Amino acid sequence: MTIQSILQSLHTIQEWQENTYRHLHANPELSMQEVHTSAFIKDTLLAYGYDVHTIGGGIVGILKNGEGASVLFRADIDALPVKEDTGLTYASHITTKDAHGNPVPVMHACGHDMHIAAALGAAWALATHQKEWSGTYIALFQPGEETASGAKAMLEDGLLEKIPKPDLALSQHVLTTPEAGKVGVKAGAFLSSAASLKIIIHGKGAHGSMPHLSIDPIIIGASLITKLQTIVAREINPFDFAVVTVGSFQAGISANTIADSATLLLNIRAYDETIKAKLIASIKRIAIGECQAGGCLQEPTISISDNFPLTDNDEMLAHQVITAFENYLGKENVVSYPAMSASEDFSYIPRAFNIPYLYWGFGGFTKDQPIYANHNPRFAPAIYPTLLTGTKAAIIAIMTYLKHE
Ligand SMILES: [Zn+2]
Ligand SMILES: [Zn+2]
């Protein structure tokens, strides 16, 4: 009954937790700039008695409480360059500046504010109920998830040496399905691996009336974009999952000038690292070939960024946590998820520790609420019951592995 009694105690912090969520929502910070958010998390964990470390822009709170397993639970903390359009009383009016000094609106459009508030609630519960469990609890707050930079930054800043080695890692995300109040879990490959690519085609600019003096990068780029769509259609097994998207194609500024170069931005997704490697190799081959066919004097410049690893849920953890969710949230509130084409960077950390990992979702929208997807300017999950469900799910999963009656 230990877990049940911990869950029942959550009502005592409900108001604080909801206010915390509103505060975080109104004060979002972009990836790897989470200064105030980190400070808030740090102060809160210190007040709960955690041993707190700042690592790679993230915060790790450690609670050593006798013999037993060491369990890591992670929440991501960054927001997005999105202009909020929810009309909420606690909407964000924050703008920051980009590298060129231009204003950039900031919004918690992916619900990471919900993740922080839920993880702080779980941190409170574990600190307050120390007599009822034993082991080590590690609360990890990760920066820069949206740009796939935060997990790597924490590793580069010595995470492996600075904290005790966990036996397993857990994390969660608020999503548009299932309905608020429910959780969704999938064993095995859950979120796709992803990467972004930038291709610069080096042409030769000329007057628009003199095409024979140019090497037109727009013609080469147009052909390249069409050809790139044959990778999934012709080179990948139809039973395997792969996506190749050209999200941006920019060249030239006027009607009567042939551009000197063209820049394409691509995004790719796969559930298998070998398929991801195949996509990248094919993109490079086709880009080089198209530039050669178009008469470019130079090979295209190709760079890779936003490299997200596969999120591959450990089968055993998945089954154990599903059983625990069913016991404490009710069978009707636990759904099984399909694989999703979204991506996440936290897997770098459990991989570096060589420990099993589980990532699940919880619903953010009630039946009578309009649903706007994550990253939409109107993304506005219902605080209740979403925050309570996220907090409960975190505690149930964590406590499954900490020693208790
Ligand atoms: Zn996101
Ligand atoms: Zn997210």
CSV table of C-alpha atoms and ligand atoms in Angstrom, one decimal:
chain,number,residue,atom,x,y,z
A,1,MET,CA,0.0,0.0,0.0
A,2,THR,CA,3.0,2.2,0.1
A,3,ILE,CA,2.6,3.5,-3.4
A,4,GLN,CA,-1.1,4.1,-2.9
A,5,SER,CA,-0.5,6.2,0.2
A,6,ILE,CA,2.2,8.3,-1.5
A,7,LEU,CA,-0.2,9.0,-4.4
A,8,GLN,CA,-2.9,10.0,-2.0
A,9,SER,CA,-0.6,12.6,-0.4
A,10,LEU,CA,-0.2,14.5,-3.7
A,11,HIS,CA,-3.3,16.6,-3.0
A,12,THR,CA,-1.3,18.5,-0.4
A,13,ILE,CA,0.9,20.0,-3.1
A,14,GLN,CA,-1.6,20.2,-5.9
A,15,GLU,CA,-2.1,23.9,-5.6
A,16,TRP,CA,1.7,24.6,-5.4
A,17,GLN,CA,2.3,22.3,-8.4
A,18,GLU,CA,-0.4,23.9,-10.5
A,19,ASN,CA,1.0,27.4,-9.7
A,20,THR,CA,4.5,26.1,-10.5
A,21,TYR,CA,3.2,24.9,-13.9
A,22,ARG,CA,1.6,28.3,-14.7
A,23,HIS,CA,4.8,30.1,-13.6
A,24,LEU,CA,7.0,27.9,-15.8
A,25,HIS,CA,4.5,28.2,-18.7
A,26,ALA,CA,4.6,32.0,-18.5
A,27,ASN,CA,8.5,32.1,-18.4
A,28,PRO,CA,9.8,29.7,-21.1
A,29,GLU,CA,13.4,29.6,-22.2
A,30,LEU,CA,14.9,28.3,-25.4
A,31,SER,CA,17.1,25.2,-25.7
A,32,MET,CA,20.5,25.6,-23.8
A,33,GLN,CA,19.4,28.9,-22.4
A,34,GLU,CA,17.4,27.6,-19.5
A,35,VAL,CA,19.1,29.8,-16.9
A,36,HIS,CA,16.1,30.8,-14.7
A,37,THR,CA,14.3,27.4,-15.2
A,38,SER,CA,17.4,25.6,-13.9
A,39,ALA,CA,17.8,28.0,-11.0
A,40,PHE,CA,14.2,27.4,-10.0
A,41,ILE,CA,14.6,23.6,-10.2
A,42,LYS,CA,17.8,23.7,-8.2
A,43,ASP,CA,16.3,25.8,-5.4
A,44,THR,CA,13.3,23.6,-5.2
A,45,LEU,CA,15.4,20.4,-5.0
A,46,LEU,CA,17.7,21.9,-2.4
A,47,ALA,CA,14.7,22.8,-0.3
A,48,TYR,CA,13.6,19.2,-0.5
A,49,GLY,CA,17.0,18.1,0.8
A,50,TYR,CA,18.5,16.7,-2.5
A,51,ASP,CA,22.2,16.8,-3.2
A,52,VAL,CA,22.1,19.0,-6.3
A,53,HIS,CA,24.6,19.2,-9.2
A,54,THR,CA,24.6,21.5,-12.2
A,55,ILE,CA,25.9,19.5,-15.2
A,56,GLY,CA,26.0,20.6,-18.8
A,57,GLY,CA,23.3,23.2,-18.3
A,58,GLY,CA,21.0,20.6,-16.6
A,59,ILE,CA,20.3,19.9,-13.0
A,60,VAL,CA,20.6,16.6,-11.2
A,61,GLY,CA,19.2,16.0,-7.7
A,62,ILE,CA,20.3,12.9,-5.8
A,63,LEU,CA,18.6,11.4,-2.8
A,64,LYS,CA,20.6,8.5,-1.2
A,65,ASN,CA,18.3,6.6,1.1
A,66,GLY,CA,19.9,3.3,2.1
A,67,GLU,CA,20.2,0.0,0.3
A,68,GLY,CA,18.5,-0.7,-3.0
A,69,ALA,CA,18.4,0.1,-6.6
A,70,SER,CA,19.4,3.4,-8.1
A,71,VAL,CA,16.6,4.9,-10.3
A,72,LEU,CA,17.0,7.8,-12.6
A,73,PHE,CA,13.9,9.8,-13.8
A,74,ARG,CA,14.4,12.5,-16.4
A,75,ALA,CA,12.4,15.6,-17.3
A,76,ASP,CA,13.3,17.9,-20.2
A,77,ILE,CA,13.0,21.6,-19.5
A,78,ASP,CA,13.4,23.7,-22.7
A,79,ALA,CA,10.8,25.6,-24.7
A,80,LEU,CA,10.5,26.5,-28.4
A,81,PRO,CA,10.7,29.6,-30.7
A,82,VAL,CA,6.9,29.7,-31.2
A,83,LYS,CA,4.6,32.7,-30.7
A,84,GLU,CA,2.0,31.6,-28.2
A,85,ASP,CA,-1.6,32.0,-29.3
A,86,THR,CA,-3.5,30.2,-26.6
A,87,GLY,CA,-5.1,33.3,-25.0
A,88,LEU,CA,-4.5,31.7,-21.6
A,89,THR,CA,-4.1,34.0,-18.5
A,90,TYR,CA,-0.7,32.5,-18.0
A,91,ALA,CA,0.4,32.6,-21.6
A,92,SER,CA,4.0,33.5,-22.4
A,93,HIS,CA,4.8,37.0,-23.6
A,94,ILE,CA,8.5,36.3,-23.6
A,95,THR,CA,10.7,37.2,-26.5
A,96,THR,CA,14.4,36.7,-26.8
A,97,LYS,CA,16.9,37.6,-29.5
A,98,ASP,CA,18.5,35.4,-32.1
A,99,ALA,CA,22.2,35.6,-33.2
A,100,HIS,CA,21.3,38.6,-35.5
A,101,GLY,CA,19.5,40.5,-32.8
A,102,ASN,CA,16.1,39.8,-34.2
A,103,PRO,CA,13.3,39.2,-31.7
A,104,VAL,CA,12.2,35.5,-31.2
A,105,PRO,CA,9.0,34.6,-29.4
A,106,VAL,CA,9.4,31.8,-26.9
A,107,MET,CA,6.7,29.3,-25.8
A,108,HIS,CA,6.4,26.0,-23.9
A,109,ALA,CA,4.7,24.5,-26.9
A,110,CYS,CA,5.9,21.0,-26.2
A,111,GLY,CA,4.7,20.7,-22.6
A,112,HIS,CA,8.1,20.5,-21.0
A,113,ASP,CA,6.8,22.8,-18.4
A,114,MET,CA,4.3,20.0,-17.5
A,115,HIS,CA,7.3,17.6,-17.3
A,116,ILE,CA,9.2,19.9,-14.9
A,117,ALA,CA,6.1,20.4,-12.6
A,118,ALA,CA,5.4,16.6,-12.6
A,119,ALA,CA,9.0,15.7,-11.9
A,120,LEU,CA,9.2,18.3,-9.0
A,121,GLY,CA,6.1,16.8,-7.6
A,122,ALA,CA,7.6,13.3,-7.7
A,123,ALA,CA,10.8,14.7,-6.2
A,124,TRP,CA,8.8,16.1,-3.3
A,125,ALA,CA,6.9,12.8,-2.8
A,126,LEU,CA,10.1,10.8,-2.7
A,127,ALA,CA,11.8,13.2,-0.3
A,128,THR,CA,8.7,13.4,2.0
A,129,HIS,CA,8.2,9.6,2.1
A,130,GLN,CA,11.8,8.5,2.7
A,131,LYS,CA,10.7,6.2,5.5
A,132,GLU,CA,8.6,4.2,3.0
A,133,TRP,CA,11.4,3.3,0.5
A,134,SER,CA,15.1,2.6,0.2
A,135,GLY,CA,17.6,3.0,-2.6
A,136,THR,CA,18.9,6.0,-4.5
A,137,TYR,CA,16.6,8.4,-6.4
A,138,ILE,CA,18.2,10.5,-9.1
A,139,ALA,CA,16.0,13.4,-10.5
A,140,LEU,CA,17.6,14.6,-13.8
A,141,PHE,CA,16.4,17.8,-15.5
A,142,GLN,CA,17.7,17.9,-19.0
A,143,PRO,CA,18.2,21.1,-21.1
A,144,GLY,CA,18.1,21.4,-24.9
A,145,GLU,CA,15.9,18.4,-25.9
A,146,GLU,CA,14.4,20.2,-28.9
A,147,THR,CA,17.7,20.7,-30.5
A,148,ALA,CA,19.1,17.3,-29.6
A,149,SER,CA,21.9,19.1,-27.7
A,150,GLY,CA,21.2,18.8,-24.0
A,151,ALA,CA,21.8,15.0,-23.4
A,152,LYS,CA,25.1,15.3,-25.1
A,153,ALA,CA,26.0,18.5,-23.2
A,154,MET,CA,25.4,16.7,-19.9
A,155,LEU,CA,27.5,13.7,-21.0
A,156,GLU,CA,30.3,16.0,-22.2
A,157,ASP,CA,30.3,17.8,-18.8
A,158,GLY,CA,31.1,14.5,-17.1
A,159,LEU,CA,27.6,13.2,-16.1
A,160,LEU,CA,28.9,9.6,-16.0
A,161,GLU,CA,31.6,10.5,-13.4
A,162,LYS,CA,29.5,13.0,-11.4
A,163,ILE,CA,26.5,10.9,-10.4
A,164,PRO,CA,26.1,7.4,-9.1
A,165,LYS,CA,25.5,4.9,-11.9
A,166,PRO,CA,21.7,4.3,-12.1
A,167,ASP,CA,20.3,0.8,-12.7
A,168,LEU,CA,17.7,2.1,-15.1
A,169,ALA,CA,16.3,5.3,-16.5
A,170,LEU,CA,12.8,6.5,-17.0
A,171,SER,CA,11.1,9.5,-18.7
A,172,GLN,CA,7.8,10.7,-20.0
A,173,HIS,CA,6.1,13.1,-22.4
A,174,VAL,CA,2.7,14.8,-22.5
A,175,LEU,CA,1.0,14.2,-25.8
A,176,THR,CA,-2.3,14.7,-27.5
A,177,THR,CA,-3.2,11.0,-27.1
A,178,PRO,CA,-4.5,9.2,-25.1
A,179,GLU,CA,-7.1,11.3,-23.4
A,180,ALA,CA,-6.0,13.3,-20.3
A,181,GLY,CA,-5.9,11.1,-17.3
A,182,LYS,CA,-4.5,8.1,-19.2
A,183,VAL,CA,-1.0,6.9,-20.0
A,184,GLY,CA,0.4,5.1,-23.1
A,185,VAL,CA,3.3,2.7,-23.3
A,186,LYS,CA,5.0,0.8,-26.0
A,187,ALA,CA,7.7,-1.9,-25.6
A,188,GLY,CA,10.5,-1.9,-28.1
A,189,ALA,CA,11.3,0.8,-30.7
A,190,PHE,CA,9.0,3.7,-29.8
A,191,LEU,CA,10.3,7.0,-31.2
A,192,SER,CA,12.2,7.3,-34.4
A,193,SER,CA,15.8,8.2,-34.8
A,194,ALA,CA,16.2,11.5,-36.7
A,195,ALA,CA,18.7,13.9,-38.2
A,196,SER,CA,18.7,17.2,-40.1
A,197,LEU,CA,20.9,17.8,-43.1
A,198,LYS,CA,21.9,21.0,-44.8
A,199,ILE,CA,22.9,20.8,-48.5
A,200,ILE,CA,24.5,23.8,-50.2
A,201,ILE,CA,24.6,23.5,-54.0
A,202,HIS,CA,27.4,25.7,-55.4
A,203,GLY,CA,26.3,27.0,-58.8
A,204,LYS,CA,27.4,30.0,-60.7
A,205,GLY,CA,25.4,33.2,-60.7
A,206,ALA,CA,24.7,35.2,-63.9
A,207,HIS,CA,22.3,37.7,-65.4
A,208,GLY,CA,18.8,36.2,-65.9
A,209,SER,CA,19.1,36.8,-69.6
A,210,MET,CA,22.3,34.8,-69.9
A,211,PRO,CA,21.6,31.3,-68.7
A,212,HIS,CA,24.5,29.9,-70.8
A,213,LEU,CA,26.9,31.8,-68.5
A,214,SER,CA,25.5,30.3,-65.4
A,215,ILE,CA,25.3,27.1,-63.5
A,216,ASP,CA,21.8,27.4,-62.1
A,217,PRO,CA,21.5,26.0,-58.6
A,218,ILE,CA,17.7,26.2,-58.6
A,219,ILE,CA,17.4,23.8,-61.6
A,220,ILE,CA,19.9,21.4,-59.9
A,221,GLY,CA,18.1,21.8,-56.6
A,222,ALA,CA,14.6,21.2,-58.1
A,223,SER,CA,15.9,18.0,-59.7
A,224,LEU,CA,17.6,17.0,-56.5
A,225,ILE,CA,14.4,17.4,-54.4
A,226,THR,CA,12.4,15.2,-56.8
A,227,LYS,CA,15.2,12.6,-56.9
A,228,LEU,CA,15.5,12.5,-53.1
A,229,GLN,CA,11.9,11.3,-52.9
A,230,THR,CA,13.0,8.1,-54.7
A,231,ILE,CA,15.1,7.0,-51.7
A,232,VAL,CA,12.1,5.9,-49.6
A,233,ALA,CA,10.1,4.9,-52.7
A,234,ARG,CA,12.8,2.8,-54.4
A,235,GLU,CA,15.7,2.1,-52.0
A,236,ILE,CA,14.1,1.2,-48.7
A,237,ASN,CA,12.2,-2.1,-48.1
A,238,PRO,CA,8.5,-1.2,-48.1
A,239,PHE,CA,8.1,-2.9,-44.7
A,240,ASP,CA,10.7,-0.6,-43.1
A,241,PHE,CA,9.9,2.8,-41.9
A,242,ALA,CA,11.7,5.9,-43.3
A,243,VAL,CA,10.9,9.5,-43.9
A,244,VAL,CA,12.8,12.0,-46.1
A,245,THR,CA,11.5,15.6,-45.9
A,246,VAL,CA,12.9,18.7,-47.6
A,247,GLY,CA,11.7,21.4,-45.2
A,248,SER,CA,13.4,24.4,-46.8
A,249,PHE,CA,14.8,25.3,-50.3
A,250,GLN,CA,16.2,28.8,-50.6
A,251,ALA,CA,18.1,30.4,-53.5
A,252,GLY,CA,18.1,33.8,-55.1
A,253,ILE,CA,16.4,37.1,-54.3
A,254,SER,CA,15.4,38.6,-57.6
A,255,ALA,CA,13.7,37.6,-60.9
A,256,ASN,CA,16.4,38.6,-63.3
A,257,THR,CA,19.4,37.1,-61.5
A,258,ILE,CA,20.4,33.5,-61.5
A,259,ALA,CA,21.5,32.6,-58.0
A,260,ASP,CA,25.0,31.7,-57.1
A,261,SER,CA,24.1,28.9,-54.7
A,262,ALA,CA,21.0,27.1,-53.2
A,263,THR,CA,20.5,25.8,-49.7
A,264,LEU,CA,18.3,22.8,-48.8
A,265,LEU,CA,17.3,21.8,-45.3
A,266,LEU,CA,16.3,18.2,-44.9
A,267,ASN,CA,14.9,16.1,-42.0
A,268,ILE,CA,15.0,12.3,-41.9
A,269,ARG,CA,13.4,9.6,-39.6
A,270,ALA,CA,14.0,5.9,-39.2
A,271,TYR,CA,13.4,3.2,-36.5
A,272,ASP,CA,16.7,1.5,-37.3
A,273,GLU,CA,20.1,3.0,-37.1
A,274,THR,CA,21.2,1.1,-40.2
A,275,ILE,CA,18.3,2.5,-42.2
A,276,LYS,CA,19.2,6.0,-41.0
A,277,ALA,CA,22.8,5.5,-42.1
A,278,LYS,CA,21.4,4.2,-45.5
A,279,LEU,CA,19.2,7.4,-45.9
A,280,ILE,CA,22.2,9.6,-45.2
A,281,ALA,CA,24.4,7.7,-47.6
A,282,SER,CA,21.8,7.8,-50.3
A,283,ILE,CA,21.1,11.6,-49.8
A,284,LYS,CA,24.9,12.3,-50.2
A,285,ARG,CA,25.2,10.1,-53.2
A,286,ILE,CA,22.3,11.7,-55.0
A,287,ALA,CA,23.3,15.2,-54.1
A,288,ILE,CA,26.8,14.7,-55.4
A,289,GLY,CA,25.5,13.0,-58.5
A,290,GLU,CA,22.9,15.8,-59.3
A,291,CYS,CA,25.5,18.5,-58.8
A,292,GLN,CA,27.8,16.7,-61.2
A,293,ALA,CA,25.0,16.2,-63.7
A,294,GLY,CA,24.2,19.9,-63.5
A,295,GLY,CA,27.8,20.8,-64.2
A,296,CYS,CA,28.8,22.2,-60.8
A,297,LEU,CA,32.4,23.1,-60.5
A,298,GLN,CA,32.4,22.0,-56.8
A,299,GLU,CA,30.8,19.1,-54.8
A,300,PRO,CA,27.9,20.2,-52.6
A,301,THR,CA,28.6,21.0,-49.0
A,302,ILE,CA,26.6,18.6,-46.8
A,303,SER,CA,26.4,18.9,-43.0
A,304,ILE,CA,24.4,16.9,-40.4
A,305,SER,CA,22.8,18.4,-37.3
A,306,ASP,CA,20.0,17.6,-34.8
A,307,ASN,CA,21.1,14.0,-34.6
A,308,PHE,CA,18.4,12.2,-32.5
A,309,PRO,CA,19.0,8.5,-31.4
A,310,LEU,CA,16.3,5.8,-31.6
A,311,THR,CA,14.2,5.6,-28.4
A,312,ASP,CA,14.1,1.9,-27.9
A,313,ASN,CA,12.0,0.9,-24.8
A,314,ASP,CA,13.4,-2.0,-22.8
A,315,GLU,CA,10.9,-4.9,-23.0
A,316,MET,CA,11.2,-5.9,-19.4
A,317,LEU,CA,10.8,-2.4,-18.0
A,318,ALA,CA,7.9,-1.8,-20.3
A,319,HIS,CA,6.0,-4.9,-19.0
A,320,GLN,CA,6.8,-4.2,-15.4
A,321,VAL,CA,5.8,-0.5,-15.6
A,322,ILE,CA,2.6,-1.3,-17.6
A,323,THR,CA,1.6,-3.8,-14.8
A,324,ALA,CA,2.3,-1.1,-12.1
A,325,PHE,CA,0.3,1.6,-14.1
A,326,GLU,CA,-2.6,-0.8,-14.4
A,327,ASN,CA,-2.5,-1.6,-10.7
A,328,TYR,CA,-2.4,2.1,-9.5
A,329,LEU,CA,-4.1,4.0,-12.4
A,330,GLY,CA,-6.6,1.4,-13.4
A,331,LYS,CA,-6.5,-0.9,-16.5
A,332,GLU,CA,-8.8,1.5,-18.3
A,333,ASN,CA,-6.3,4.3,-18.0
A,334,VAL,CA,-3.4,2.5,-19.6
A,335,VAL,CA,-3.3,2.2,-23.4
A,336,SER,CA,-0.7,0.6,-25.7
A,337,TYR,CA,0.9,3.0,-28.1
A,338,PRO,CA,1.9,2.5,-31.7
A,339,ALA,CA,5.4,3.5,-32.7
A,340,MET,CA,5.7,7.3,-33.3
A,341,SER,CA,7.6,9.2,-35.9
A,342,ALA,CA,8.7,11.9,-33.3
A,343,SER,CA,12.2,11.8,-31.8
A,344,GLU,CA,14.0,12.4,-28.5
A,345,ASP,CA,17.7,12.8,-27.5
A,346,PHE,CA,17.7,11.5,-24.0
A,347,SER,CA,18.6,7.9,-25.1
A,348,TYR,CA,22.3,9.1,-25.4
A,349,ILE,CA,22.4,9.0,-21.6
A,350,PRO,CA,21.1,5.5,-20.8
A,351,ARG,CA,23.2,4.3,-23.7
A,352,ALA,CA,26.3,5.9,-22.2
A,353,PHE,CA,25.5,4.3,-18.8
A,354,ASN,CA,24.6,1.0,-20.6
A,355,ILE,CA,21.4,0.7,-18.7
A,356,PRO,CA,17.8,-0.1,-19.7
A,357,TYR,CA,15.4,2.8,-20.5
A,358,LEU,CA,11.7,3.3,-20.6
A,359,TYR,CA,9.9,6.4,-22.1
A,360,TRP,CA,6.1,6.6,-22.0
A,361,GLY,CA,3.5,9.2,-22.8
A,362,PHE,CA,0.5,10.7,-20.9
A,363,GLY,CA,-2.5,12.5,-22.4
A,364,GLY,CA,-2.9,16.2,-22.1
A,365,PHE,CA,-6.3,16.9,-23.5
A,366,THR,CA,-9.8,16.2,-22.1
A,367,LYS,CA,-12.7,15.1,-24.3
A,368,ASP,CA,-14.3,18.5,-24.5
A,369,GLN,CA,-11.2,20.5,-25.4
A,370,PRO,CA,-9.9,21.4,-28.8
A,371,ILE,CA,-6.7,19.4,-29.5
A,372,TYR,CA,-3.7,21.2,-30.9
A,373,ALA,CA,-0.5,19.1,-31.4
A,374,ASN,CA,2.8,19.6,-29.7
A,375,HIS,CA,4.7,22.6,-31.2
A,376,ASN,CA,1.4,24.3,-32.2
A,377,PRO,CA,1.0,28.0,-31.0
A,378,ARG,CA,-2.3,26.9,-29.4
A,379,PHE,CA,-0.9,23.8,-27.6
A,380,ALA,CA,-2.6,24.1,-24.2
A,381,PRO,CA,-2.9,20.9,-22.1
A,382,ALA,CA,-5.6,20.8,-19.4
A,383,ILE,CA,-3.6,21.4,-16.1
A,384,TYR,CA,-6.1,19.0,-14.4
A,385,PRO,CA,-5.9,16.0,-14.6
A,386,THR,CA,-2.8,16.1,-16.8
A,387,LEU,CA,-0.3,17.3,-14.1
A,388,LEU,CA,-1.7,14.8,-11.6
A,389,THR,CA,-1.5,11.9,-14.0
A,390,GLY,CA,2.1,12.8,-15.0
A,391,THR,CA,3.1,13.1,-11.3
A,392,LYS,CA,1.4,9.8,-10.4
A,393,ALA,CA,2.9,7.9,-13.4
A,394,ALA,CA,6.4,9.2,-12.5
A,395,ILE,CA,6.0,8.0,-8.9
A,396,ILE,CA,4.5,4.7,-9.8
A,397,ALA,CA,7.3,3.8,-12.3
A,398,ILE,CA,10.1,5.1,-10.0
A,399,MET,CA,8.7,3.2,-6.9
A,400,THR,CA,8.4,0.0,-8.9
A,401,TYR,CA,12.2,-0.2,-8.7
A,402,LEU,CA,12.9,1.3,-5.2
A,403,LYS,CA,12.6,-1.1,-2.3
A,404,HIS,CA,9.3,-0.7,-0.5
A,405,GLU,CA,6.7,-2.7,1.5
B,1,ZN,ZN,9.1,19.1,-28.9
B,2,ZN,ZN,8.9,17.6,-26.2
